[in-house]
Coordinates of C-alpha atoms and ligand atoms in Angstrom, one line a residue:
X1 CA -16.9 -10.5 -23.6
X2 CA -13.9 -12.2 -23.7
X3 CA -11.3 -13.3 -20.4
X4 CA -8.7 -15.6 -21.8
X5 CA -6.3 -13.7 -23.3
X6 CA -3.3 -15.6 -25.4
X7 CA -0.3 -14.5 -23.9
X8 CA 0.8 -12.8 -27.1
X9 CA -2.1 -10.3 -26.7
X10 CA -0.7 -9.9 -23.4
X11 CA 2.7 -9.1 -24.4
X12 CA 1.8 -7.1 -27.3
X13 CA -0.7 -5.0 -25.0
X14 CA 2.5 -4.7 -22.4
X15 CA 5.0 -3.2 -25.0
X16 CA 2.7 -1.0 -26.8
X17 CA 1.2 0.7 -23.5
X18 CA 4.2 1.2 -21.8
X19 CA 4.3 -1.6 -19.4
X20 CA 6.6 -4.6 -19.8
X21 CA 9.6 -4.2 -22.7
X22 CA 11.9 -7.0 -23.3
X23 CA 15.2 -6.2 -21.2
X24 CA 18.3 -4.1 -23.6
X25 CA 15.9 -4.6 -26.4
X26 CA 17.8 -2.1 -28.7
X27 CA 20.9 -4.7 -28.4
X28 CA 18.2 -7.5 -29.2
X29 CA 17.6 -8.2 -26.0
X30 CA 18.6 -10.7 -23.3
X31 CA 16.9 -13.9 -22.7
X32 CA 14.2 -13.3 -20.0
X33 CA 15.0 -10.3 -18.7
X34 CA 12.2 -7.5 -18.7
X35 CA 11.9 -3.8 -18.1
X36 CA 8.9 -2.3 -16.8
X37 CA 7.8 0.8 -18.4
X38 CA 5.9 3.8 -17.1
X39 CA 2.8 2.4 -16.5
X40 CA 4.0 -1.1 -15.3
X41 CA 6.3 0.2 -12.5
X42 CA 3.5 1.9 -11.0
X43 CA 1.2 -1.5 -11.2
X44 CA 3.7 -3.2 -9.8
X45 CA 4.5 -0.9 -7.1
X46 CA 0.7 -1.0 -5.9
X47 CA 0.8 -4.4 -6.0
X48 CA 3.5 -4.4 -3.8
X49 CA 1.9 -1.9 -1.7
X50 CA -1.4 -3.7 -1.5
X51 CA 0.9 -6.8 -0.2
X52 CA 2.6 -4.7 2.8
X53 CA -0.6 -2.9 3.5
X54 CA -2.3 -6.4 4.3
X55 CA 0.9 -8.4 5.5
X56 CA 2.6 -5.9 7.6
X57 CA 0.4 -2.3 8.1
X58 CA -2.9 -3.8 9.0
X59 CA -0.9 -6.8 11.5
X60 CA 0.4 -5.7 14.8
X61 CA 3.2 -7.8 15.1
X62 CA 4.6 -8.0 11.6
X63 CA 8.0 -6.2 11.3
X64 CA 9.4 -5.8 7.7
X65 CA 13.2 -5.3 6.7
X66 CA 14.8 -4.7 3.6
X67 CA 18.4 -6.8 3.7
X68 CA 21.3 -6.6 1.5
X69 CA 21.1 -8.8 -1.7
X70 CA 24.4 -9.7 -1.4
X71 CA 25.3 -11.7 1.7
X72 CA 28.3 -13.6 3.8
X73 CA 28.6 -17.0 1.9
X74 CA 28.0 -18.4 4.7
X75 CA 24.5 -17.9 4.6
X76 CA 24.1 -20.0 2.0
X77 CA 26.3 -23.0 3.3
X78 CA 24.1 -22.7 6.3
X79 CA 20.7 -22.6 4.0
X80 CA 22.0 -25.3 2.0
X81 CA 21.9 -23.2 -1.1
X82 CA 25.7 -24.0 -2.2
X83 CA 25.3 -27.4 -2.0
X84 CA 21.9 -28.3 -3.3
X85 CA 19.6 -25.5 -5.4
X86 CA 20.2 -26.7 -8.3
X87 CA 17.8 -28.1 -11.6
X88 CA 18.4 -30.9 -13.6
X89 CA 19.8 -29.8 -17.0
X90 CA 20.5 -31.2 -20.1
X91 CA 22.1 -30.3 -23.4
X92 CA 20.8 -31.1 -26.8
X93 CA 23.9 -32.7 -29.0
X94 CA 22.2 -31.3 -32.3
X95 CA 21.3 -27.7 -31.5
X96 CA 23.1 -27.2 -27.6
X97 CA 19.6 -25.5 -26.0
X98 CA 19.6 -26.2 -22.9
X99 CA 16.4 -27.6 -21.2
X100 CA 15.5 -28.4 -17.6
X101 CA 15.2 -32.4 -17.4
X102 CA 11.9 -31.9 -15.4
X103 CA 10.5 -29.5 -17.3
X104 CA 10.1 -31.8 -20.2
X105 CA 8.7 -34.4 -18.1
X106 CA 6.1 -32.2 -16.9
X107 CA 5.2 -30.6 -20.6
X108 CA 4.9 -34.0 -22.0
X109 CA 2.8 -35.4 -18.9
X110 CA 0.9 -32.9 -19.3
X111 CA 0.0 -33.2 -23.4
X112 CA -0.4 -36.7 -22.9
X113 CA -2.4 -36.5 -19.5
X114 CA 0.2 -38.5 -17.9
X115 CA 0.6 -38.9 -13.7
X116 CA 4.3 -38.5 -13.1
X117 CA 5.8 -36.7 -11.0
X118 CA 9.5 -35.4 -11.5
X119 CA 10.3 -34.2 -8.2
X120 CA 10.2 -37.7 -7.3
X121 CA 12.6 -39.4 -9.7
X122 CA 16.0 -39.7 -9.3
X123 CA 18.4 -37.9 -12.4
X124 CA 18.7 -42.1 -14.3
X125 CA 14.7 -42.3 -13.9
X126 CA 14.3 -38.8 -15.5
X127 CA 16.5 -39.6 -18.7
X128 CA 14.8 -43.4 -19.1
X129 CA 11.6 -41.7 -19.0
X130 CA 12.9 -39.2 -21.6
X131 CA 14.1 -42.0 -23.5
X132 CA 11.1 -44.7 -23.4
X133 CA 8.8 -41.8 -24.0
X134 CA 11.1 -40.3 -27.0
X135 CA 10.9 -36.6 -25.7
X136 CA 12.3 -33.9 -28.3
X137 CA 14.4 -30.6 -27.5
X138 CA 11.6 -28.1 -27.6
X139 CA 14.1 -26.1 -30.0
X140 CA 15.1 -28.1 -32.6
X141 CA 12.4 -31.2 -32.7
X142 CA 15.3 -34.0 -32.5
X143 CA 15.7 -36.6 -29.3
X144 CA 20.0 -36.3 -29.1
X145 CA 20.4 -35.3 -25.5
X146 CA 23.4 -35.5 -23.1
X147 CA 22.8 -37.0 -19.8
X148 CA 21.4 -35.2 -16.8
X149 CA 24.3 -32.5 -14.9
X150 CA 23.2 -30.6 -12.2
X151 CA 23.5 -27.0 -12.1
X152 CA 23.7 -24.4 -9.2
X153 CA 21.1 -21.3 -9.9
X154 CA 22.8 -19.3 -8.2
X155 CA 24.8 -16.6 -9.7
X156 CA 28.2 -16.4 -8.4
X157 CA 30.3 -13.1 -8.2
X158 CA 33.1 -12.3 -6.5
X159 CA 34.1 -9.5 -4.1
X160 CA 37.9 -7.6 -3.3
X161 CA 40.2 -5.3 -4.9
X162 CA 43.3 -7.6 -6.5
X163 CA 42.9 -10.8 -8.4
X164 CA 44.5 -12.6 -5.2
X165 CA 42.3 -11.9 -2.2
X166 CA 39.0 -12.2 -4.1
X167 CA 36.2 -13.8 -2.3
X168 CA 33.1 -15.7 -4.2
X169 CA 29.6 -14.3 -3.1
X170 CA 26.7 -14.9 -4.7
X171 CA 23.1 -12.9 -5.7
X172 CA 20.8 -13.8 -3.5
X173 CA 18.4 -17.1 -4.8
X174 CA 15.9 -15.6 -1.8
X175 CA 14.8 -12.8 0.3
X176 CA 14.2 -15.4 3.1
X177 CA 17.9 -15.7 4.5
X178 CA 17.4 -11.7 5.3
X179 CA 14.6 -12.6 7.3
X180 CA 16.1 -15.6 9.4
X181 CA 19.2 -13.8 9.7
X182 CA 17.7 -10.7 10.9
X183 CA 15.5 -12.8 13.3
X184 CA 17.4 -11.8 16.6
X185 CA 18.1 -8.1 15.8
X186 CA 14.2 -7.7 14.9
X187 CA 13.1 -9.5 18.2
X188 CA 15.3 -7.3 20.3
X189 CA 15.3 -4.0 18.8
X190 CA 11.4 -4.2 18.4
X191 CA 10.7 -6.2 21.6
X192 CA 9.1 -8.2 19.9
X193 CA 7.4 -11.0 21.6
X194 CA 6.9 -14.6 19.9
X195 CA 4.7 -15.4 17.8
X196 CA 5.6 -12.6 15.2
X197 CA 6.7 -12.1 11.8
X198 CA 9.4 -10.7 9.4
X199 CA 8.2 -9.2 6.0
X200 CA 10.2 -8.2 2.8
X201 CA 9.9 -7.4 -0.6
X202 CA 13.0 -7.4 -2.8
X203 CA 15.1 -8.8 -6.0
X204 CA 16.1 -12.8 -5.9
X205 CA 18.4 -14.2 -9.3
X206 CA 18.2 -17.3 -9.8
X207 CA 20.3 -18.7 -13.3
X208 CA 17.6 -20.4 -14.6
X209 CA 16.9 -22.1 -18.2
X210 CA 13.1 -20.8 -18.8
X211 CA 10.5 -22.1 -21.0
X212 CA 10.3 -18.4 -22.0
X213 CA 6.4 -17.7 -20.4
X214 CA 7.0 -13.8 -20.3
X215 CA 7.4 -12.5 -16.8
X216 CA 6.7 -16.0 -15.4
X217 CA 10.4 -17.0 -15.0
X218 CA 13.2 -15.0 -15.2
X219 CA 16.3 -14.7 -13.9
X220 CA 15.6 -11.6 -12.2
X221 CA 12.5 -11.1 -10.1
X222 CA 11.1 -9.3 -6.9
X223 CA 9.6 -11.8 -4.2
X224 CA 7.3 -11.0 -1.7
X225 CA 8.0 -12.9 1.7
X226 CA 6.8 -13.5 5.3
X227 CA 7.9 -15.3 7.8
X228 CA 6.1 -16.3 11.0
X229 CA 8.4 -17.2 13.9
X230 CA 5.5 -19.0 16.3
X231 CA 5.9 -21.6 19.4
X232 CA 6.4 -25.6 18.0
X233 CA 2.6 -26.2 18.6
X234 CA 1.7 -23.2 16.9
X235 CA 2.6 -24.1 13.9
X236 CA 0.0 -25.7 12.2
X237 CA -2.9 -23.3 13.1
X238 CA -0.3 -20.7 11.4
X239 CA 0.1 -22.8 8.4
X240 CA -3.5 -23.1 7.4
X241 CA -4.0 -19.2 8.8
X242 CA -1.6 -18.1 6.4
X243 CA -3.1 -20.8 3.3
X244 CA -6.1 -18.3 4.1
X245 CA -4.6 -15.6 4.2
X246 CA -2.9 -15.9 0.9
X247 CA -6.1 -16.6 -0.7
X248 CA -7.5 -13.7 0.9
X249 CA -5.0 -11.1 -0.3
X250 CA -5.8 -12.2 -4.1
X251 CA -9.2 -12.1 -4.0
X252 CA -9.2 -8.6 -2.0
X253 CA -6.8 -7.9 -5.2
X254 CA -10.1 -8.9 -7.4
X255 CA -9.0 -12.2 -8.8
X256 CA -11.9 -14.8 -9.9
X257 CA -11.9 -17.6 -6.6
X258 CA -12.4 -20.2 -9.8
X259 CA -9.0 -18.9 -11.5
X260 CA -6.9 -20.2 -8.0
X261 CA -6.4 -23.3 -6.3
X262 CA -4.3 -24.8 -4.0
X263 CA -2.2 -27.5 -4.5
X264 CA 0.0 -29.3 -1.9
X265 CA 3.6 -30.4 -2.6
X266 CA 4.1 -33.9 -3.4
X267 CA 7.4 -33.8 -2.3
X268 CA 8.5 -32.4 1.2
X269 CA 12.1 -31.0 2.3
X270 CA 13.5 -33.7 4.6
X271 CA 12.9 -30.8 7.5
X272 CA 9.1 -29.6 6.0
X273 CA 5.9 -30.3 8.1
X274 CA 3.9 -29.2 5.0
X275 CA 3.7 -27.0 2.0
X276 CA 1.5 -26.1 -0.4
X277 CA 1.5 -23.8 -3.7
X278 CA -1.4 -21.5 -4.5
X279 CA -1.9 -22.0 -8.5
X280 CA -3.5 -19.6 -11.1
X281 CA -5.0 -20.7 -14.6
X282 CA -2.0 -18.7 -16.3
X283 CA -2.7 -18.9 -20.5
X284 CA -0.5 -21.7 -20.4
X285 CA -2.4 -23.7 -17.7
X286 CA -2.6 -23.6 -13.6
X287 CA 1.1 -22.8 -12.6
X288 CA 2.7 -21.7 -9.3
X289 CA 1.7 -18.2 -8.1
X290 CA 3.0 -18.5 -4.4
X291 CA 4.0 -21.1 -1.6
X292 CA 3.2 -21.9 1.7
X293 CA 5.7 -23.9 3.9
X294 CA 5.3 -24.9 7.4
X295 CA 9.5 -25.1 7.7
X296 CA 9.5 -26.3 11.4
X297 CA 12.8 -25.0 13.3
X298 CA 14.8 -25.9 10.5
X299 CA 16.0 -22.3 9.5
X300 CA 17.2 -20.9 12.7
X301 CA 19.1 -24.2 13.7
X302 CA 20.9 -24.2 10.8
X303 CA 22.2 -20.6 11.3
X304 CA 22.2 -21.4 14.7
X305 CA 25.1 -24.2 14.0
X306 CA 26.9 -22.4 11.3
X307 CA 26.5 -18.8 13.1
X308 CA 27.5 -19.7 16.7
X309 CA 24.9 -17.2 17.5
X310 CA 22.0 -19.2 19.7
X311 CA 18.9 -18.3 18.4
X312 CA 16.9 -19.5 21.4
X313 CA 14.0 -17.0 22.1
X314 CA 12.9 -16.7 25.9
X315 CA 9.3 -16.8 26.8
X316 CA 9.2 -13.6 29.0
X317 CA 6.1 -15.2 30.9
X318 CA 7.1 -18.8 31.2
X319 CA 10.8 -18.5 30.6
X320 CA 10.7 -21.3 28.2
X321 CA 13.2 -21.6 26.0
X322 CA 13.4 -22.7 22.2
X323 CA 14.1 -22.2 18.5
X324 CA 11.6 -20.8 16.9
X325 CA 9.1 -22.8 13.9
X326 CA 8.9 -20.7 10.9
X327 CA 6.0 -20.6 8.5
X328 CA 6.8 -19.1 5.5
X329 CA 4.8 -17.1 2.7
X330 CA 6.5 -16.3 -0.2
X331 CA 5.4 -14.6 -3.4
X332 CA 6.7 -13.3 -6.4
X333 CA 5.8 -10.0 -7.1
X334 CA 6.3 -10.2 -11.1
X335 CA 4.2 -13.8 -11.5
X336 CA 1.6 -12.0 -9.4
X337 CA 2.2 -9.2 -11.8
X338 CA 1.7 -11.6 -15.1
X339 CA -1.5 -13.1 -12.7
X340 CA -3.2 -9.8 -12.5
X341 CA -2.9 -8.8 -16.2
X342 CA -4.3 -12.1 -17.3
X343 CA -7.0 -11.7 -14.9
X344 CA -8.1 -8.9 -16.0
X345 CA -7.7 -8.5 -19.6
X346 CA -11.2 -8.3 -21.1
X347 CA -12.4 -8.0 -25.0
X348 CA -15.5 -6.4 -25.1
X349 CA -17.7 -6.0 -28.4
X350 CA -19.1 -2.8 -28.8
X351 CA -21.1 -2.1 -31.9
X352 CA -19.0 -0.9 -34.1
X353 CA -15.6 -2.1 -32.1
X354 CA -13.6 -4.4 -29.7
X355 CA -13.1 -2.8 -26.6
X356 CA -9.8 -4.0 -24.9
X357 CA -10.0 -3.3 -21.0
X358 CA -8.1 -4.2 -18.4
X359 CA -10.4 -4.2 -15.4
X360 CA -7.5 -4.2 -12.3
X361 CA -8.8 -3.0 -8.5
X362 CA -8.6 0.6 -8.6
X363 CA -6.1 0.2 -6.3
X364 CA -3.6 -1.4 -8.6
X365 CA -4.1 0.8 -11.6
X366 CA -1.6 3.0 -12.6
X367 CA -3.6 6.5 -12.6
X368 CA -6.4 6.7 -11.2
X369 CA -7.8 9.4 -12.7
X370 CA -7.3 10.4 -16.4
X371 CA -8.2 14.6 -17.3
X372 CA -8.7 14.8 -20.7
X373 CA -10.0 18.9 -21.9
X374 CA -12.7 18.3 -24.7
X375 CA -10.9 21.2 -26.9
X376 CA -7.3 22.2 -26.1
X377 CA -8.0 25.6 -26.8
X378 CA -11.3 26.2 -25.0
X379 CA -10.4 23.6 -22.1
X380 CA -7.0 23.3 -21.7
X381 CA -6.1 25.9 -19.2
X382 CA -9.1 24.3 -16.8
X383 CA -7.8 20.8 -17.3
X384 CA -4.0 22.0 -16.3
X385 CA -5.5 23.3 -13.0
X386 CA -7.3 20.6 -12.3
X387 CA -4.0 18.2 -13.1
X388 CA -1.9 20.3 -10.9
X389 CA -4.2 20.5 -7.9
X390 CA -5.5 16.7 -8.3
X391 CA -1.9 15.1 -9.0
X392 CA -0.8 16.2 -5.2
X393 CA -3.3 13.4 -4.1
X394 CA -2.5 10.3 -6.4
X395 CA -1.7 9.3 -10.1
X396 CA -3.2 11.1 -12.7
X397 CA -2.6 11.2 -16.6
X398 CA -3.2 14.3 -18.9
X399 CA -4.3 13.8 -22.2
X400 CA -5.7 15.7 -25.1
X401 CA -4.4 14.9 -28.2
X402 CA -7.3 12.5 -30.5
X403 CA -11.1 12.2 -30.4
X404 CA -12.4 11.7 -26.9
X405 CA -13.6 8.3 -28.0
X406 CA -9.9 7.2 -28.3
X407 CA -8.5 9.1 -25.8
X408 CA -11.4 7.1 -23.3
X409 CA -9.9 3.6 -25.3
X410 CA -6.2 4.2 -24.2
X411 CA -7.1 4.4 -20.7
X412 CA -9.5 1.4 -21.1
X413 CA -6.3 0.1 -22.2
X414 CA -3.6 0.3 -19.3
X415 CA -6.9 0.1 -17.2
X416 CA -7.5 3.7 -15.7
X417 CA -10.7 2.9 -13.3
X418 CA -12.0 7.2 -14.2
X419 CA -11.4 10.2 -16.9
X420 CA -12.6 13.3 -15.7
X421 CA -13.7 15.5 -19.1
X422 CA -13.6 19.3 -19.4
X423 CA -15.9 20.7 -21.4
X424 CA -18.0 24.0 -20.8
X425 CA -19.9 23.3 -18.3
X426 CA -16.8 22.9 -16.1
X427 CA -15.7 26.5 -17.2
X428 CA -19.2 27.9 -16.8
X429 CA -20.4 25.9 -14.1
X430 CA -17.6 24.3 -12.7
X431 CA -18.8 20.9 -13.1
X432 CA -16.9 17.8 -14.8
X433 CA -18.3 14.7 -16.3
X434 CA -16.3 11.3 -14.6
X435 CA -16.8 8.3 -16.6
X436 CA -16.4 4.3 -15.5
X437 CA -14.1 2.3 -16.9
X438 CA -15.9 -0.7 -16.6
X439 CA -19.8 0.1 -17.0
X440 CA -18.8 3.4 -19.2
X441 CA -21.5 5.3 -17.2
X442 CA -20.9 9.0 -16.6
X443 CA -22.0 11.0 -13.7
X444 CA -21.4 15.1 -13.0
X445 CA -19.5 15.9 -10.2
X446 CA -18.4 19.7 -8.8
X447 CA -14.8 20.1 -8.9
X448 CA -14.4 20.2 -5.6
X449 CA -16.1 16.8 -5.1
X450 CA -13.8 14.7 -7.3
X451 CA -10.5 14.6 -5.0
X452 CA -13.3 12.8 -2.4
X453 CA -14.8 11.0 -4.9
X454 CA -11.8 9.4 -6.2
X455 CA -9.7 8.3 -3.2
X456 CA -12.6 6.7 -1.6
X457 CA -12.9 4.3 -4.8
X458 CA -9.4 3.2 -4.9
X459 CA -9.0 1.4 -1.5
X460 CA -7.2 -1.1 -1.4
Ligands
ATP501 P1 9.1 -22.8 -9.2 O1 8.7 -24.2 -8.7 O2 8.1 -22.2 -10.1 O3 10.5 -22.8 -9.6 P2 9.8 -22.3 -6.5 O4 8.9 -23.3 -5.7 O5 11.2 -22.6 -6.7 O6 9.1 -21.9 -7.9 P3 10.0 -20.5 -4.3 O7 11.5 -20.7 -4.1 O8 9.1 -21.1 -3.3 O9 9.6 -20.9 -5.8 O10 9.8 -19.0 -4.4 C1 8.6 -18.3 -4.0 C2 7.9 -17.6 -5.1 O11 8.8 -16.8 -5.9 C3 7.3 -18.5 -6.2 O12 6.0 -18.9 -5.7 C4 7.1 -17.6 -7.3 O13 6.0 -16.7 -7.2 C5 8.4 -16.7 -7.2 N1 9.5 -17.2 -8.1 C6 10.3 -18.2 -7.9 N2 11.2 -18.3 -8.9 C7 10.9 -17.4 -9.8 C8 11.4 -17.0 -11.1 N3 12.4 -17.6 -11.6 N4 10.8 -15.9 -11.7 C9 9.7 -15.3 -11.2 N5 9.2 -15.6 -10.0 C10 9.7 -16.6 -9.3

C-alpha cells in the first residue's frame, strides 16, 4: 500500500476524475488558476460544511456572516493592507520570470539544510544572501537578477461610471476585515455577549507570483476564518483553545496526527501576542495549512481610529468597558482541499492490479452511495427507483456502463465510501449487496434499510 503520492498523480487523478481542471484550459490556461469539476465542488463543499458544522453549528456563541468581497478602501488603510502586504520580488534580466526573493531563500535553505530565516532579513540581506550563495532563477538556471521591489498583492480595480469620478477598490486579500467590520452589528443585532465569535467562509485574491504547487497557491482561493472577540485576559486560554481546536477539526476530518505539526511564527506583527501555523507533510514537504494569531486589540482599534465608530463593548454585568482582543483562525479551504487529497490517496496492490483509492471521511466524499444495476436490461429499471427515491437524502451516482469490477474502480477512484449492486436477488427478493470502499467487504441489506444504513456512516 502506498500513501505518498507525487503531486503529478495527484493532478492527473484530479483532471481525469472530474475534480480539479486547470482554469480557461481550452485558451491554454491561466497561471494558477483552477476549476473544480463535478466531483471536486462537492468535496470541497463538505469540507466547508464539516468546517461550519464544527466552528459555528455545534458552538453557541459563534455567529457567521458572509461580507462583500469588495469593500470601502478604507478598510484596508485601516488594516494596513495598502501600505504594507506586499512580497519581495525580483525579476530575472535573462528570462524576466518573476520570483518571490524569499521564496528562493527558503528553497535553497531548505536543499542545503540551511537555518535562515527570510522573514527576518531586511530586502539588502535577502539579495547578499542570494548573491554569496549564487541562487538561480528557477526558470532559466542563470544568477542575473534585478534588485529586490516590493509589490502590493492586492488586486486593484476601480469602481464609477465615467473615466473622471472613478474610485480604486480593491479584491479583498482577506475575509477577516468582514469579520472586524461587522463586529458591532453582530454584537447588537445577535445580543451577543462577549466572549463570542464571527465565522466566514469566502474568496480572498491575492496577486501572487507562485512556485506553481497546484491548488497550494493561487491567486484565487476560499478561506475559512474565525474570529474570537474575548476580554484582554482571555486571550491566551483562547489562543491555545483554538491551537486545539484546529488540530481537532483535521483529525475529526481523518488526517494521520503524524502528517501535522505545529509550528510557531518566528516573526510576530509588531501588535501579535503569538501565532502559530499548523503544517502538513504536502508532497513537496511540511507547508502552511492554517494560522493561529492571538492579534490582541489591534483590529478593532485600528477601525476604531480610521472609522470614528467606538468599538468599545460594555460588560452588561460589570459595565466594564473595552476593545475587544481577537484571536483569529484562519484556513484556506482549497490548501485544506490539496491536504485531504494527499492524505488520502492510497495505491493498493491487488493480485492482478493497482488499486487507486482515495480513502476521504465519508463525510467529505462526493456521493456517498454509488447504484450500479448488474445488467442494464434485467436491472436497470430497479436501479432507477432506487436512484430516485435514495438521491432525495444525499449524493448518489448511477452507473452501468463496463464490468462491475471497473465500475467498483472509478468509485475507488474519486473515493465513494459504498456502491449498492442490483442484481436478482434485489428484483426477487428485494435485497441489495453494499460493498466498502476501503476493506471491499460486501454485506446484503433490504432496500428499505440502506437510506438508514448510509446516513448514519457519513457523519461528520
Ligand atoms: P503563506 O505564508 O502561505 O503565504 P499566509 O500566512 O500569508 O500564508 P494567511 O494570510 O494567514 O496566510 O491566510 C490564512 C490561510 O489562508 C493560510 O493558512 C492558507 O491556508 C490560506 N492561504 C493564504 N494564501 C493563500 C493562497 N495564495 N492560496 C491558497 N490559500 C492561501
Amino acid at each position: 500500500m502506498e500513501n505518498n503520492p507525487t503531486m503529478e498523480k495527484i493532478v492527473n487523478l484530479c483532471k481525469n476524475r472530474g475534480i480539479i481542471f486547470a482554469g480557461s484550459e481550452i485558451y491554454g490556461g491561466m497561471g494558477n488558476t483552477w476549476d473544480y469539476g463535478p466531483i471536486g465542488v462537492e468535496i470541497k463543499n463538505n469540507i466547508k460544511r464539516a468546517w461550519w458544522k464544527m466552528f459555528v453549528q455545534e458552538n453557541k456563541n459563534a455567529y457567521g456572516v458572509d461580507a462583500a468581497i469588495l469593500m470601502n478602501s478604507r478598510v484596508w488603510d485601516a488594516s494596513g493592507h495598502t501600505a504594507s502586504f506586499s512580497d519581495p520580488k525580483m525579476d530575472c534580466k535573462e528570462c524576466k520570470a518573476r520570483s518571490r526573493a524569499d521564496n528562493l531563500i527558503e528553497e535553497y535553505a531548505k536543499k542545503h539544510n540551511i537555518d535562515v530565516c527570510p522573514d527576518k532579513m531586511t530586502n539588502e540581506e535577502m539579495e547578499k544572501f542570494i548573491d554569496d550563495h549564487k541562487i538561480n532563477c528557477p526558470k532559466c538556471g542563470k544568477h542575473n537578477f534585478t534588485n529586490i521591489r516590493q509589490f502590493n498583492l492586492m488586486f486593484e480595480t476601480s469602481r464609477g461610471v465615467t473615466e473622471d469620478n472613478q474610485n480604486k477598490i480593491y479584491l479583498r486579500p482577506e475575509t477577516a476585515q468582514g469579520e472586524f467590520v461587522n463586529f458591532l452589528n453582530v454584537q447588537r443585532s445577535m445580543r451577543a455577549k462577549v466572549p463570542f465569535s464571527i465565522a466566514q467562509i469566502g474568496k480572498a485574491f491575492r496577486n501572487e507570483v507562485t512556485p506553481g504547487n497546484f491548488i497550494f497557491r493561487t491567486i484565487e482561493f476560499e478561506q475559512m476564518e474565525h474570529q474570537l472577540f474575548c476580554k484582554e485576559g482571555q486571550d491566551v486560554e483562547f489562543y491555545e483553545e483554538y491551537k486545539q481546536k484546529a488540530m481537532d477539526y483535521l483529525v475529526r476530518l481523518g488526517f494521520n496526527r503524524e502528517h501535522l505539526r505545529y509550528k510557531d511564527h518566528d516573526k510576530l506583527a509588531f501588535y501579535a501576542k503569538a501565532a502559530c501555523d499548523i503544517q502538513f507533510k504536502y508532497p513537496m514537504g511540511w507547508e502552511e495549512l492554517n494560522g493561529i494569531h492571538n492579534r490582541t486589540n489591534h483590529d478593532l482599534s485600528r477601525h476604531q481610529e480610521y472609522s470614528n465608530k467606538s468599538m468599545l463593548y460594555m460588560d452588561p454585568v460589570t459595565n466594564e468597558k473595552y476593545i475587544p482582543y481577537v484571536v483569529e483562525y484562519s484556513i484556506g479551504a482549497d490548501r485544506l482541499m490539496l491536504a485531504v487529497l494527499c492524505e488520502a490517496y492510497n495505491e493498493e496492490k491487488l493480485e492482478n492490479e493497482t488499486r487507486v483509492v482515495l480513502k476521504l471521511h465519508p463525510s467529505l466524499a462526493a456521493n456517498k452511495l454509488a447504484i450500479l444495476p448488474l445488467m442494464k436490461r434485467d436491472h436497470g429499471d430497479k436501479a432507477n427507483e432506487i436512484y430516485k427515491e435514495l438521491s432525495k437524502h444525499f449524493m448518489c451516482d448511477y452507473d452501468e456502463s463496463g464490468s462491475i469490477g471497473k465500475r467498483y474502480r472509478r468509485q475507488d477512484e474519486i473515493g465513494t465510501p459504498f456502491c449498492l449492486t442490483v442484481d436478482d436477488n434485489t428484483i426477487n427478493n428485494n435485497t441489495v449487496t453494499i460493498r466498502f470502499r476501503d476493506s471491499m467487504e460486501q454485506i446484503t441489506l433490504s432496500i428499505d434499510e440502506v437510506k438508514d444504513f448510509v446516513l448514519k456512516n457519513i457523519q461528520f
